Short mmCIF file of N, CA and C in Angstrom, two decimals:
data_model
loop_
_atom_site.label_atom_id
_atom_site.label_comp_id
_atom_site.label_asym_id
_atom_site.label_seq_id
_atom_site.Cartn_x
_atom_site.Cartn_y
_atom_site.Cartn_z
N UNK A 1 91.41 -31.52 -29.11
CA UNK A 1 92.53 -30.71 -28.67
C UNK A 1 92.24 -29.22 -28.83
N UNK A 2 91.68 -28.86 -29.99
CA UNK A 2 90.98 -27.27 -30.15
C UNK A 2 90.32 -27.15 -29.29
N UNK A 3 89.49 -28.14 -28.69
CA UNK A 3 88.34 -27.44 -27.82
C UNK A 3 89.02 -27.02 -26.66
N UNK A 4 90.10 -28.00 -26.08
CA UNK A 4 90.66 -27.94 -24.99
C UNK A 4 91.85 -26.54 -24.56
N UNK A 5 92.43 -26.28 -26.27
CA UNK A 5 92.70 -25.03 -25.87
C UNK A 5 92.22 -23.80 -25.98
N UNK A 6 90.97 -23.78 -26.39
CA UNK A 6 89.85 -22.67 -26.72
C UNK A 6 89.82 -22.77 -24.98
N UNK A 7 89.49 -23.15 -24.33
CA UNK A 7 88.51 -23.71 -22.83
C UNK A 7 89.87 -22.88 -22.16
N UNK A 8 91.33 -23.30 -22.58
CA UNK A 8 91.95 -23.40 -21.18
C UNK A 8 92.14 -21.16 -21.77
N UNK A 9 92.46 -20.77 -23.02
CA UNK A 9 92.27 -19.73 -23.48
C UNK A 9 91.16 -18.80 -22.69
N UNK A 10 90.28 -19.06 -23.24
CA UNK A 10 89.36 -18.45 -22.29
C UNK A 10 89.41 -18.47 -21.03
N UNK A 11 89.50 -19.44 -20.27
CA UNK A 11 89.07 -19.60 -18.99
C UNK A 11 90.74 -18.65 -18.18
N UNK A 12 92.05 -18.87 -19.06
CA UNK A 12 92.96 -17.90 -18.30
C UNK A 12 93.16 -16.45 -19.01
N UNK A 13 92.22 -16.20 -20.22
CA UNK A 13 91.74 -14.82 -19.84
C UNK A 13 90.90 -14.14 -19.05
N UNK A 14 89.80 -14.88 -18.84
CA UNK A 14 89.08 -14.06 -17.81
C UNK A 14 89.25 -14.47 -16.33
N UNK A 15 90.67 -15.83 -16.08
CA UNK A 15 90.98 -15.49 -14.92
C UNK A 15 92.20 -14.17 -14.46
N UNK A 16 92.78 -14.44 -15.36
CA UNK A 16 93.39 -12.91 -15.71
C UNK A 16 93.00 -11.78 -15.70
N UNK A 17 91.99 -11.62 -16.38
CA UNK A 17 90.85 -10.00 -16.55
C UNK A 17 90.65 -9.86 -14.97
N UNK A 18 90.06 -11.09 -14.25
CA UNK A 18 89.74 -10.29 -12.63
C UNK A 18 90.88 -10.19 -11.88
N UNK A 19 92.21 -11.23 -11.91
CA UNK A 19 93.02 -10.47 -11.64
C UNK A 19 93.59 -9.29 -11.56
N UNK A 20 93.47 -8.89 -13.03
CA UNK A 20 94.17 -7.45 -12.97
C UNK A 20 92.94 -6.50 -12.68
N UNK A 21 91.76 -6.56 -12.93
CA UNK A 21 90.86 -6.28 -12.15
C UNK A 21 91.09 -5.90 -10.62
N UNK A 22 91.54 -7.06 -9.87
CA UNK A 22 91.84 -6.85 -8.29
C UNK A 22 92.71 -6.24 -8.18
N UNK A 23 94.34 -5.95 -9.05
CA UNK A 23 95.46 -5.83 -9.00
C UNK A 23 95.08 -3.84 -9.13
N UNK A 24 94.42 -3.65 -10.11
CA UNK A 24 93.42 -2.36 -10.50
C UNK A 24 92.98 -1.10 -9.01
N UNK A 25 92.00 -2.31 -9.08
CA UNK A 25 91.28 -1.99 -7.67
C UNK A 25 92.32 -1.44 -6.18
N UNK A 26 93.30 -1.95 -6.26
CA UNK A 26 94.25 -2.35 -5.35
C UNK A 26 95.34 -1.26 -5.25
N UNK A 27 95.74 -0.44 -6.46
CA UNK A 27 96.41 0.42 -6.54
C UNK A 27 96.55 1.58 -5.80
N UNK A 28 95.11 2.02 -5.78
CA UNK A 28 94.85 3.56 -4.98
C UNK A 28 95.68 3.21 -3.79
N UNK A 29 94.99 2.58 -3.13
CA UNK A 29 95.80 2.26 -1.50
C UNK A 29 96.83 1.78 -1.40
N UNK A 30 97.50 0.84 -2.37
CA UNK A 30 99.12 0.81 -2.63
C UNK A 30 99.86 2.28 -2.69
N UNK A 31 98.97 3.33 -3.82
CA UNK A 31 99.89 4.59 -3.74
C UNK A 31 99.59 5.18 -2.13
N UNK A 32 98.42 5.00 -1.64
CA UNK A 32 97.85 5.89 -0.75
C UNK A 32 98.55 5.36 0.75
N UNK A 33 99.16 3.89 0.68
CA UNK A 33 99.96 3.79 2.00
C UNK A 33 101.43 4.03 1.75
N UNK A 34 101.94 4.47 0.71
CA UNK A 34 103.36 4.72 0.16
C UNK A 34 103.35 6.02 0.87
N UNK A 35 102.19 7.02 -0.08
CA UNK A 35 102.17 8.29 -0.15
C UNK A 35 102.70 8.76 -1.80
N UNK A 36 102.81 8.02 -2.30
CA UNK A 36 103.33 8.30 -3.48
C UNK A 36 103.23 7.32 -4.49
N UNK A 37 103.24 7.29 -5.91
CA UNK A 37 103.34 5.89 -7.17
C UNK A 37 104.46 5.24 -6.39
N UNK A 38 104.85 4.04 -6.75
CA UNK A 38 105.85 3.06 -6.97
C UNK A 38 106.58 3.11 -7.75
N UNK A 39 108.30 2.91 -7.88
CA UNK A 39 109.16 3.13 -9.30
C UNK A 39 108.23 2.17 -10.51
N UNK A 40 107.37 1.07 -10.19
CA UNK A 40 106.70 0.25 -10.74
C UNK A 40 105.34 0.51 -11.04
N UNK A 41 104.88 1.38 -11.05
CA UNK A 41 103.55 1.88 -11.46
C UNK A 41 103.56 2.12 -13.00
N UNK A 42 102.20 1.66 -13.05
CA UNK A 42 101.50 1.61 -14.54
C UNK A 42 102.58 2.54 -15.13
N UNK A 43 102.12 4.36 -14.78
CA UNK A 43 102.55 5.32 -15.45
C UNK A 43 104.10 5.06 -15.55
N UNK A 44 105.10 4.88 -14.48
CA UNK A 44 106.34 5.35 -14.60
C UNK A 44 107.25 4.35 -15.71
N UNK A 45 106.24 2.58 -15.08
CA UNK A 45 107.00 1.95 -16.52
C UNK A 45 106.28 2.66 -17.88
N UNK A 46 105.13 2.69 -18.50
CA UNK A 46 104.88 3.41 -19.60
C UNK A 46 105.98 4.36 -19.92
N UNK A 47 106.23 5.14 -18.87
CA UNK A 47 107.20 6.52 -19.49
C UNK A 47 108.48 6.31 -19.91
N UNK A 48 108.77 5.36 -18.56
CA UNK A 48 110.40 4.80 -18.56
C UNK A 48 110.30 4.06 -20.08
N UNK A 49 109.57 3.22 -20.78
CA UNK A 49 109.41 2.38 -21.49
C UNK A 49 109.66 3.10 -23.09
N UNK A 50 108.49 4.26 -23.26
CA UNK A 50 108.84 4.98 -24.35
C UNK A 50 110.04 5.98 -24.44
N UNK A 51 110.47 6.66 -23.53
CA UNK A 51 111.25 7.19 -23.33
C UNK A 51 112.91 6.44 -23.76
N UNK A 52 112.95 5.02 -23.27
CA UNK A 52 114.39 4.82 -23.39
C UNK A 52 114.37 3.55 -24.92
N UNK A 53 112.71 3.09 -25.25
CA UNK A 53 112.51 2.48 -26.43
C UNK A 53 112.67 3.29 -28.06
N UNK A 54 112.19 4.73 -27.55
CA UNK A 54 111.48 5.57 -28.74
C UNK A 54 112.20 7.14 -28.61
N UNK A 55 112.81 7.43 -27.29
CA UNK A 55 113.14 8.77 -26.90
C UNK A 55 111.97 9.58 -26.91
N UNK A 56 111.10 9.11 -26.97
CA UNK A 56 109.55 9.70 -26.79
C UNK A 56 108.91 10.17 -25.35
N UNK A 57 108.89 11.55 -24.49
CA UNK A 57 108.31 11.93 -23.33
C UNK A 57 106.96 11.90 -23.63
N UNK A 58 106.13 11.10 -22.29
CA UNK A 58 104.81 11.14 -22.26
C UNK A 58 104.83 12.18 -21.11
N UNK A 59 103.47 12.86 -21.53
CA UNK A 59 102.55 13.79 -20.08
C UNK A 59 102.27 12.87 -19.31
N UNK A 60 102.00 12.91 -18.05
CA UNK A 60 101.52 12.36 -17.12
C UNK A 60 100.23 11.62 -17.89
N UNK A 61 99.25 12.06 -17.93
CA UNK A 61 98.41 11.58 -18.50
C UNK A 61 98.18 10.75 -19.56
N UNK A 62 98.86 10.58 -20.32
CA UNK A 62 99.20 9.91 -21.71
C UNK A 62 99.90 8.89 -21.02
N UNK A 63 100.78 8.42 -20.21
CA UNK A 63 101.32 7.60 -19.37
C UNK A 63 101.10 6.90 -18.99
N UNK A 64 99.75 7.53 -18.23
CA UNK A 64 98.83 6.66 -16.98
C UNK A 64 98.14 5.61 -17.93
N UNK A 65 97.28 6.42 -19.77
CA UNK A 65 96.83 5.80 -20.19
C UNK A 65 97.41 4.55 -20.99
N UNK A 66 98.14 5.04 -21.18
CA UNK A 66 99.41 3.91 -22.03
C UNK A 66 100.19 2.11 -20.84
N UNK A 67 99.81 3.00 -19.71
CA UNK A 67 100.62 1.95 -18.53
C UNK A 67 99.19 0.91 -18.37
N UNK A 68 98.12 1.37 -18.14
CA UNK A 68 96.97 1.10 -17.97
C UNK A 68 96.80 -0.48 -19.51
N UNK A 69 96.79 0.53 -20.15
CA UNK A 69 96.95 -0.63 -21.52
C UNK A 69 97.49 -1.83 -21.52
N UNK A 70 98.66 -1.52 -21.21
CA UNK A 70 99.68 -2.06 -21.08
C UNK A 70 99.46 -3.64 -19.93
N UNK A 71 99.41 -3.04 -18.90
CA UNK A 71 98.48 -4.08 -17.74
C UNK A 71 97.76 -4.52 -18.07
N UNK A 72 96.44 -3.97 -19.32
CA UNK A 72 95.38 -5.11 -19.54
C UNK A 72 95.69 -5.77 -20.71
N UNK A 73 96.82 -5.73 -21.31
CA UNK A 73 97.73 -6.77 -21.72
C UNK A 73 97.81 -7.70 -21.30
N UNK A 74 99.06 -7.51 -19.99
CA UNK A 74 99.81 -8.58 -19.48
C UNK A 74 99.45 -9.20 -18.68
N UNK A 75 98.27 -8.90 -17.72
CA UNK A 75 97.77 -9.68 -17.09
C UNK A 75 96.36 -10.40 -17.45
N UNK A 76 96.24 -10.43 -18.41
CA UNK A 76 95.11 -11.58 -19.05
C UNK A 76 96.17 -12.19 -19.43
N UNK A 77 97.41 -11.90 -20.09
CA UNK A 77 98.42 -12.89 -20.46
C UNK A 77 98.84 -13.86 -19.80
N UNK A 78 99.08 -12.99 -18.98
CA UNK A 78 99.33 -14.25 -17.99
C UNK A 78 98.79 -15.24 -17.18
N UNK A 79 97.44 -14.59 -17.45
CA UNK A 79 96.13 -15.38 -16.95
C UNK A 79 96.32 -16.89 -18.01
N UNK A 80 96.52 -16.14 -19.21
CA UNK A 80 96.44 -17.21 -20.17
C UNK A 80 97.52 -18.14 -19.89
N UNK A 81 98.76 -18.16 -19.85
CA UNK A 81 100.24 -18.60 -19.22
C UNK A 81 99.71 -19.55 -18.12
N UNK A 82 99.47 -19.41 -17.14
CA UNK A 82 99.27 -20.06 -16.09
C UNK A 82 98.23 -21.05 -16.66
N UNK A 83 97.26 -20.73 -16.92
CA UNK A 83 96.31 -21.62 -17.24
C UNK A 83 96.27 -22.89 -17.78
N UNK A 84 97.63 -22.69 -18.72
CA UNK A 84 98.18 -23.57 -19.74
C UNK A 84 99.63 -24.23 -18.78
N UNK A 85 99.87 -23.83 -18.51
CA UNK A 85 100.79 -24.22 -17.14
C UNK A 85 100.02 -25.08 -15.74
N UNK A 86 99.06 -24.06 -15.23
CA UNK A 86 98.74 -24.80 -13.91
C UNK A 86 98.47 -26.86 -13.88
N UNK A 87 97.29 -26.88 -14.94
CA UNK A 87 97.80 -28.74 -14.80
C UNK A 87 98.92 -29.40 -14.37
N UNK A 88 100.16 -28.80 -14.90
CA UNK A 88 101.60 -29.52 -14.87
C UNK A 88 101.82 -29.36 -13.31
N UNK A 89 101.38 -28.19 -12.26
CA UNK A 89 101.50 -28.24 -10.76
C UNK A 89 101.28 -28.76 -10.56
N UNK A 90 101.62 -29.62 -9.40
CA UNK A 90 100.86 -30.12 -7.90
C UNK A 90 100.13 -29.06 -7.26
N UNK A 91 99.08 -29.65 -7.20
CA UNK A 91 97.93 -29.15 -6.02
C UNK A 91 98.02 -27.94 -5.09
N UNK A 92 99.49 -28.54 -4.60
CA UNK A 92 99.68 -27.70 -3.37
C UNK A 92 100.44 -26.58 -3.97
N UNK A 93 101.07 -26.57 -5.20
CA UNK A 93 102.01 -25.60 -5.29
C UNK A 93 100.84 -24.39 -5.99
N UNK A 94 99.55 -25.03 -6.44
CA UNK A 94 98.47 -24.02 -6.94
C UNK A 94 98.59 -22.87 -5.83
N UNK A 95 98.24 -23.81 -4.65
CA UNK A 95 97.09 -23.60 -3.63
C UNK A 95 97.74 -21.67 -3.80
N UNK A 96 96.49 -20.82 -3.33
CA UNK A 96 96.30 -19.46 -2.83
C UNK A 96 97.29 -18.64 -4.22
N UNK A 97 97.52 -19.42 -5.16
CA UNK A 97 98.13 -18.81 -6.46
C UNK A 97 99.28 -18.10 -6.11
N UNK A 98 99.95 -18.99 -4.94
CA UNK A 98 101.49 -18.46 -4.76
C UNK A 98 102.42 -18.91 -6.02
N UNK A 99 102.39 -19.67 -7.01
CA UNK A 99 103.39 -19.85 -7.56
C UNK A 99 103.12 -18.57 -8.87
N UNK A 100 101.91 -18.39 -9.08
CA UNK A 100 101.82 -17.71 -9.87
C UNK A 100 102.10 -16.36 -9.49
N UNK A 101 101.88 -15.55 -8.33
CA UNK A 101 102.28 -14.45 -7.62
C UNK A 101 103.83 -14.34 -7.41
N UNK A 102 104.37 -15.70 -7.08
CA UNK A 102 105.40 -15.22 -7.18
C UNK A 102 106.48 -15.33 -8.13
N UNK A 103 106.30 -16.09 -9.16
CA UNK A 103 106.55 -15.98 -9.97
C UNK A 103 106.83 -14.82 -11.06
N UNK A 104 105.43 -14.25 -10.63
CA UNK A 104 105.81 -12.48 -11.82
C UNK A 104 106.28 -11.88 -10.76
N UNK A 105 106.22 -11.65 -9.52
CA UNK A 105 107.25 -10.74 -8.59
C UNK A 105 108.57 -11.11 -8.89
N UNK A 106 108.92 -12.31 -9.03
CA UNK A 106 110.87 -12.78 -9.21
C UNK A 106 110.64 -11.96 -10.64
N UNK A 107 109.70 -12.28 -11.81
CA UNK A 107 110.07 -11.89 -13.10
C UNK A 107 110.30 -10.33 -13.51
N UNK A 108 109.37 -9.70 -12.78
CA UNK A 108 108.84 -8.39 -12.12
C UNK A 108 110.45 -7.53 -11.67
N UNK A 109 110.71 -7.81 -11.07
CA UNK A 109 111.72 -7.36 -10.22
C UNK A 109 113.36 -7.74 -11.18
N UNK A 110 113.38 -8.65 -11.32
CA UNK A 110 114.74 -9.25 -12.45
C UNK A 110 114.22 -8.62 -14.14
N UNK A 111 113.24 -8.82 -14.19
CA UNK A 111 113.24 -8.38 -16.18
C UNK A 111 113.33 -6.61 -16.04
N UNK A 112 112.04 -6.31 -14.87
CA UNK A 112 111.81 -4.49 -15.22
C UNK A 112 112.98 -3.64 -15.39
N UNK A 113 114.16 -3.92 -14.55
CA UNK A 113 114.98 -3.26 -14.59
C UNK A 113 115.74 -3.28 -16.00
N UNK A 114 116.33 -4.67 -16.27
CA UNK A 114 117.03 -5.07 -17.52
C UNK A 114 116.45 -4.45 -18.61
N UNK A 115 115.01 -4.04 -18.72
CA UNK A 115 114.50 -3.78 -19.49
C UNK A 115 114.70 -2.01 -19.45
N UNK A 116 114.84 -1.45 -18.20
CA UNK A 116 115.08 -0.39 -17.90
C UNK A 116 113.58 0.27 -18.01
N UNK A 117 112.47 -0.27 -17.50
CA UNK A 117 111.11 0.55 -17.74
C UNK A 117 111.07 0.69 -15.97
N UNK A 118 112.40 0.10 -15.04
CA UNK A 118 111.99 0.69 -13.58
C UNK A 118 113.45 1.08 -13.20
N UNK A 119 113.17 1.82 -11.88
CA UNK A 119 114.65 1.84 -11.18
C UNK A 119 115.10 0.24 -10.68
N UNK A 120 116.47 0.18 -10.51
CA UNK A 120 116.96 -1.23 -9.89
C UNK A 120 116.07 -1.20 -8.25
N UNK A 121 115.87 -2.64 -8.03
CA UNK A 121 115.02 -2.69 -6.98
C UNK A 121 115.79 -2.41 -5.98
N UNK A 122 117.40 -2.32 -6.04
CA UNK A 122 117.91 -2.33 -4.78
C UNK A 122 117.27 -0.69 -4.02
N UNK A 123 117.23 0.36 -5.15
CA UNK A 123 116.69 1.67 -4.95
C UNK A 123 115.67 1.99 -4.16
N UNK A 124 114.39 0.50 -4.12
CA UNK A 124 113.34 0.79 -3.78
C UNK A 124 113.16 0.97 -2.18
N UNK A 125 112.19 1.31 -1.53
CA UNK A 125 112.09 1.44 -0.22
C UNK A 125 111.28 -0.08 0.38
N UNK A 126 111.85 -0.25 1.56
CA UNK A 126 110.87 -1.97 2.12
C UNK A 126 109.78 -2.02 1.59
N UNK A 127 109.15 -0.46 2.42
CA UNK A 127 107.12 -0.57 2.07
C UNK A 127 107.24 -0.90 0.55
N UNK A 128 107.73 -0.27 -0.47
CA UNK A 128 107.84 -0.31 -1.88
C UNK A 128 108.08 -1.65 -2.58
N UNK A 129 109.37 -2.45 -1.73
CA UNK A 129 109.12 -4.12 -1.75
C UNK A 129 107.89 -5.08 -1.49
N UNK A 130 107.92 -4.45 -0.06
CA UNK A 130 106.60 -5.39 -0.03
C UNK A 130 104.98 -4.62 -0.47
N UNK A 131 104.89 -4.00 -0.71
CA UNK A 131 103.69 -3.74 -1.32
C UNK A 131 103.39 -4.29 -2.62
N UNK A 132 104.76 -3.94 -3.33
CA UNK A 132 105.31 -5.11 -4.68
C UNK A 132 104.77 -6.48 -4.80
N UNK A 133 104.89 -6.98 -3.33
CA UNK A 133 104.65 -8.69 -3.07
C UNK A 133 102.94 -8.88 -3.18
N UNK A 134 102.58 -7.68 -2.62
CA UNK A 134 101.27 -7.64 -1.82
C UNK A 134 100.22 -7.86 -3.71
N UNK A 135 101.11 -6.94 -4.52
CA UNK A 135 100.35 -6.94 -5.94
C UNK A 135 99.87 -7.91 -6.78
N UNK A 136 101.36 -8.32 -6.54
CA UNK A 136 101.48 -9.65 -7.61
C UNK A 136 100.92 -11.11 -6.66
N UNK A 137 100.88 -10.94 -5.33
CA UNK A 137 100.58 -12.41 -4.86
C UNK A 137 98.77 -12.10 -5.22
N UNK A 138 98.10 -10.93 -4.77
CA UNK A 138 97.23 -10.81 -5.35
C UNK A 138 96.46 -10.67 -6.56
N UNK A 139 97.07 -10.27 -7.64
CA UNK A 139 96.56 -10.84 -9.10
C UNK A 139 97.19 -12.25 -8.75
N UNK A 140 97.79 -13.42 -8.32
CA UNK A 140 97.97 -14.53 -8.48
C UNK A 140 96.70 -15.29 -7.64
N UNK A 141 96.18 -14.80 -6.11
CA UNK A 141 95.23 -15.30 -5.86
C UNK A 141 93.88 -15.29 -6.38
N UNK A 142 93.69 -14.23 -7.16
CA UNK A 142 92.97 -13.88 -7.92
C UNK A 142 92.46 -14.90 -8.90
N UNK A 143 93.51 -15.15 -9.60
CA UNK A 143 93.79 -15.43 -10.33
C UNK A 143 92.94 -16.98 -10.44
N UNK A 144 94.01 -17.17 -9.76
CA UNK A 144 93.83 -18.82 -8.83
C UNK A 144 92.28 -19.30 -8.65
N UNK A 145 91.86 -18.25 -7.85
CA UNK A 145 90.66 -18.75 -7.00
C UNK A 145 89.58 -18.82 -8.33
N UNK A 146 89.75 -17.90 -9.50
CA UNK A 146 88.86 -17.94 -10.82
C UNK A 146 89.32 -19.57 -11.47
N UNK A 147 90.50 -19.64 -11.53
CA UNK A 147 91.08 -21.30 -12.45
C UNK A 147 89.91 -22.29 -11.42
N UNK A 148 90.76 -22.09 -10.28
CA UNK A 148 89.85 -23.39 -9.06
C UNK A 148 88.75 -23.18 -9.08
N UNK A 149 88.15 -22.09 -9.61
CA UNK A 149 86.24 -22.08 -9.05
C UNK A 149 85.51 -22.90 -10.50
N UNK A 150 86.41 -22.53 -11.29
CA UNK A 150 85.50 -23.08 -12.77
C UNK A 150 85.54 -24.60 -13.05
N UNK A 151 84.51 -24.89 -13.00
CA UNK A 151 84.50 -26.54 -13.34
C UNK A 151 84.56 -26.63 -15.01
N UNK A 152 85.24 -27.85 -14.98
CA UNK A 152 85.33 -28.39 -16.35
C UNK A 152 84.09 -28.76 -17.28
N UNK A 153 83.58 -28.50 -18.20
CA UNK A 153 82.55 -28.83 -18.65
C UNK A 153 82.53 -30.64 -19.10
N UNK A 154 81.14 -31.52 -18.80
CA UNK A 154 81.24 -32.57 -18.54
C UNK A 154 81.04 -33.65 -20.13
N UNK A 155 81.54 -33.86 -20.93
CA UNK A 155 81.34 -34.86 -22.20
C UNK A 155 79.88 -34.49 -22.53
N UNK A 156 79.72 -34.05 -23.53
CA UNK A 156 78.89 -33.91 -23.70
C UNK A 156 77.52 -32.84 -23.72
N UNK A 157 77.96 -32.15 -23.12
CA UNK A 157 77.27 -31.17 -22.29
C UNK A 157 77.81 -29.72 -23.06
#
């Protein structure tokens, strides 16, 4: 049973790590077809976060680095989450790591606010919605395609 959750541990952190990896990668041109961050960007939850946790203002910069952190947190976390989860799916509900994509977009969108680290989504703009979708379905395919590519190691071996 240790081995099995050492295996599934590992294997949904570093399907996680390239997720947010892709999710990373993915940003520039998320801000760059907006024209601007997202109420949901690394930096603005970081700020929103200390600010209404601590009454603490970050610089821009201290923000970016703190939001950044923060992401390579939660998305190995959740790498890990799923991992330990995906068995209990059906097949099909894996497939292209829609349940997992959309899953943190519903959680994404319903917790950030409550939590007050974003504006309410009703605020946001379409492109700003769906680019939203575009994030999270992608750290989920990501995600996915790392769980599905890794074979199980065989008795013994």
């Amino acid at each position: 049973m240790e081995q099995h959750s050492a295996r599934v541990l590992t294997r949904g952190l570093a399907a996680g790590a390239l997720g947010t990896l892709a999710l990373s990668a993915w940003e520039p041109l998320r801000d760059g077809l907006l024209g601007h961050p997202p109420p949901y960007s690394v930096r603005d939850i970081a700020t929103r976060a200390l600010l209404n946790i601590w009454g603490i203002r970050l610089a821009p910069r201290a923000a970016q680095r703190l939001g950044l952190l923060m992401r390579w947190l939660y998305g190995p976390a959740l790498g890990v989450l799923y991992a330990g989860l995906r068995p209990a799916l059906p097949p099909a509900a894996r497939r292209w790591g829609l349940v997992l994509g959309t899953g943190v977009g519903l959680f994404e969108q319903l917790a950030f606010p409550l939590l007050r680290v974003t504006t309410p989504p009703r605020t946001w703009t379409p492109a700003e919605h769906t680019l939203l979708a575009v994030q999270v379905l992608l750290h989920g395919l990501v995600t996915e395609a790392v769980l599905s590519g890794a074979r199980p190691a065989m008795p013994g071996t």
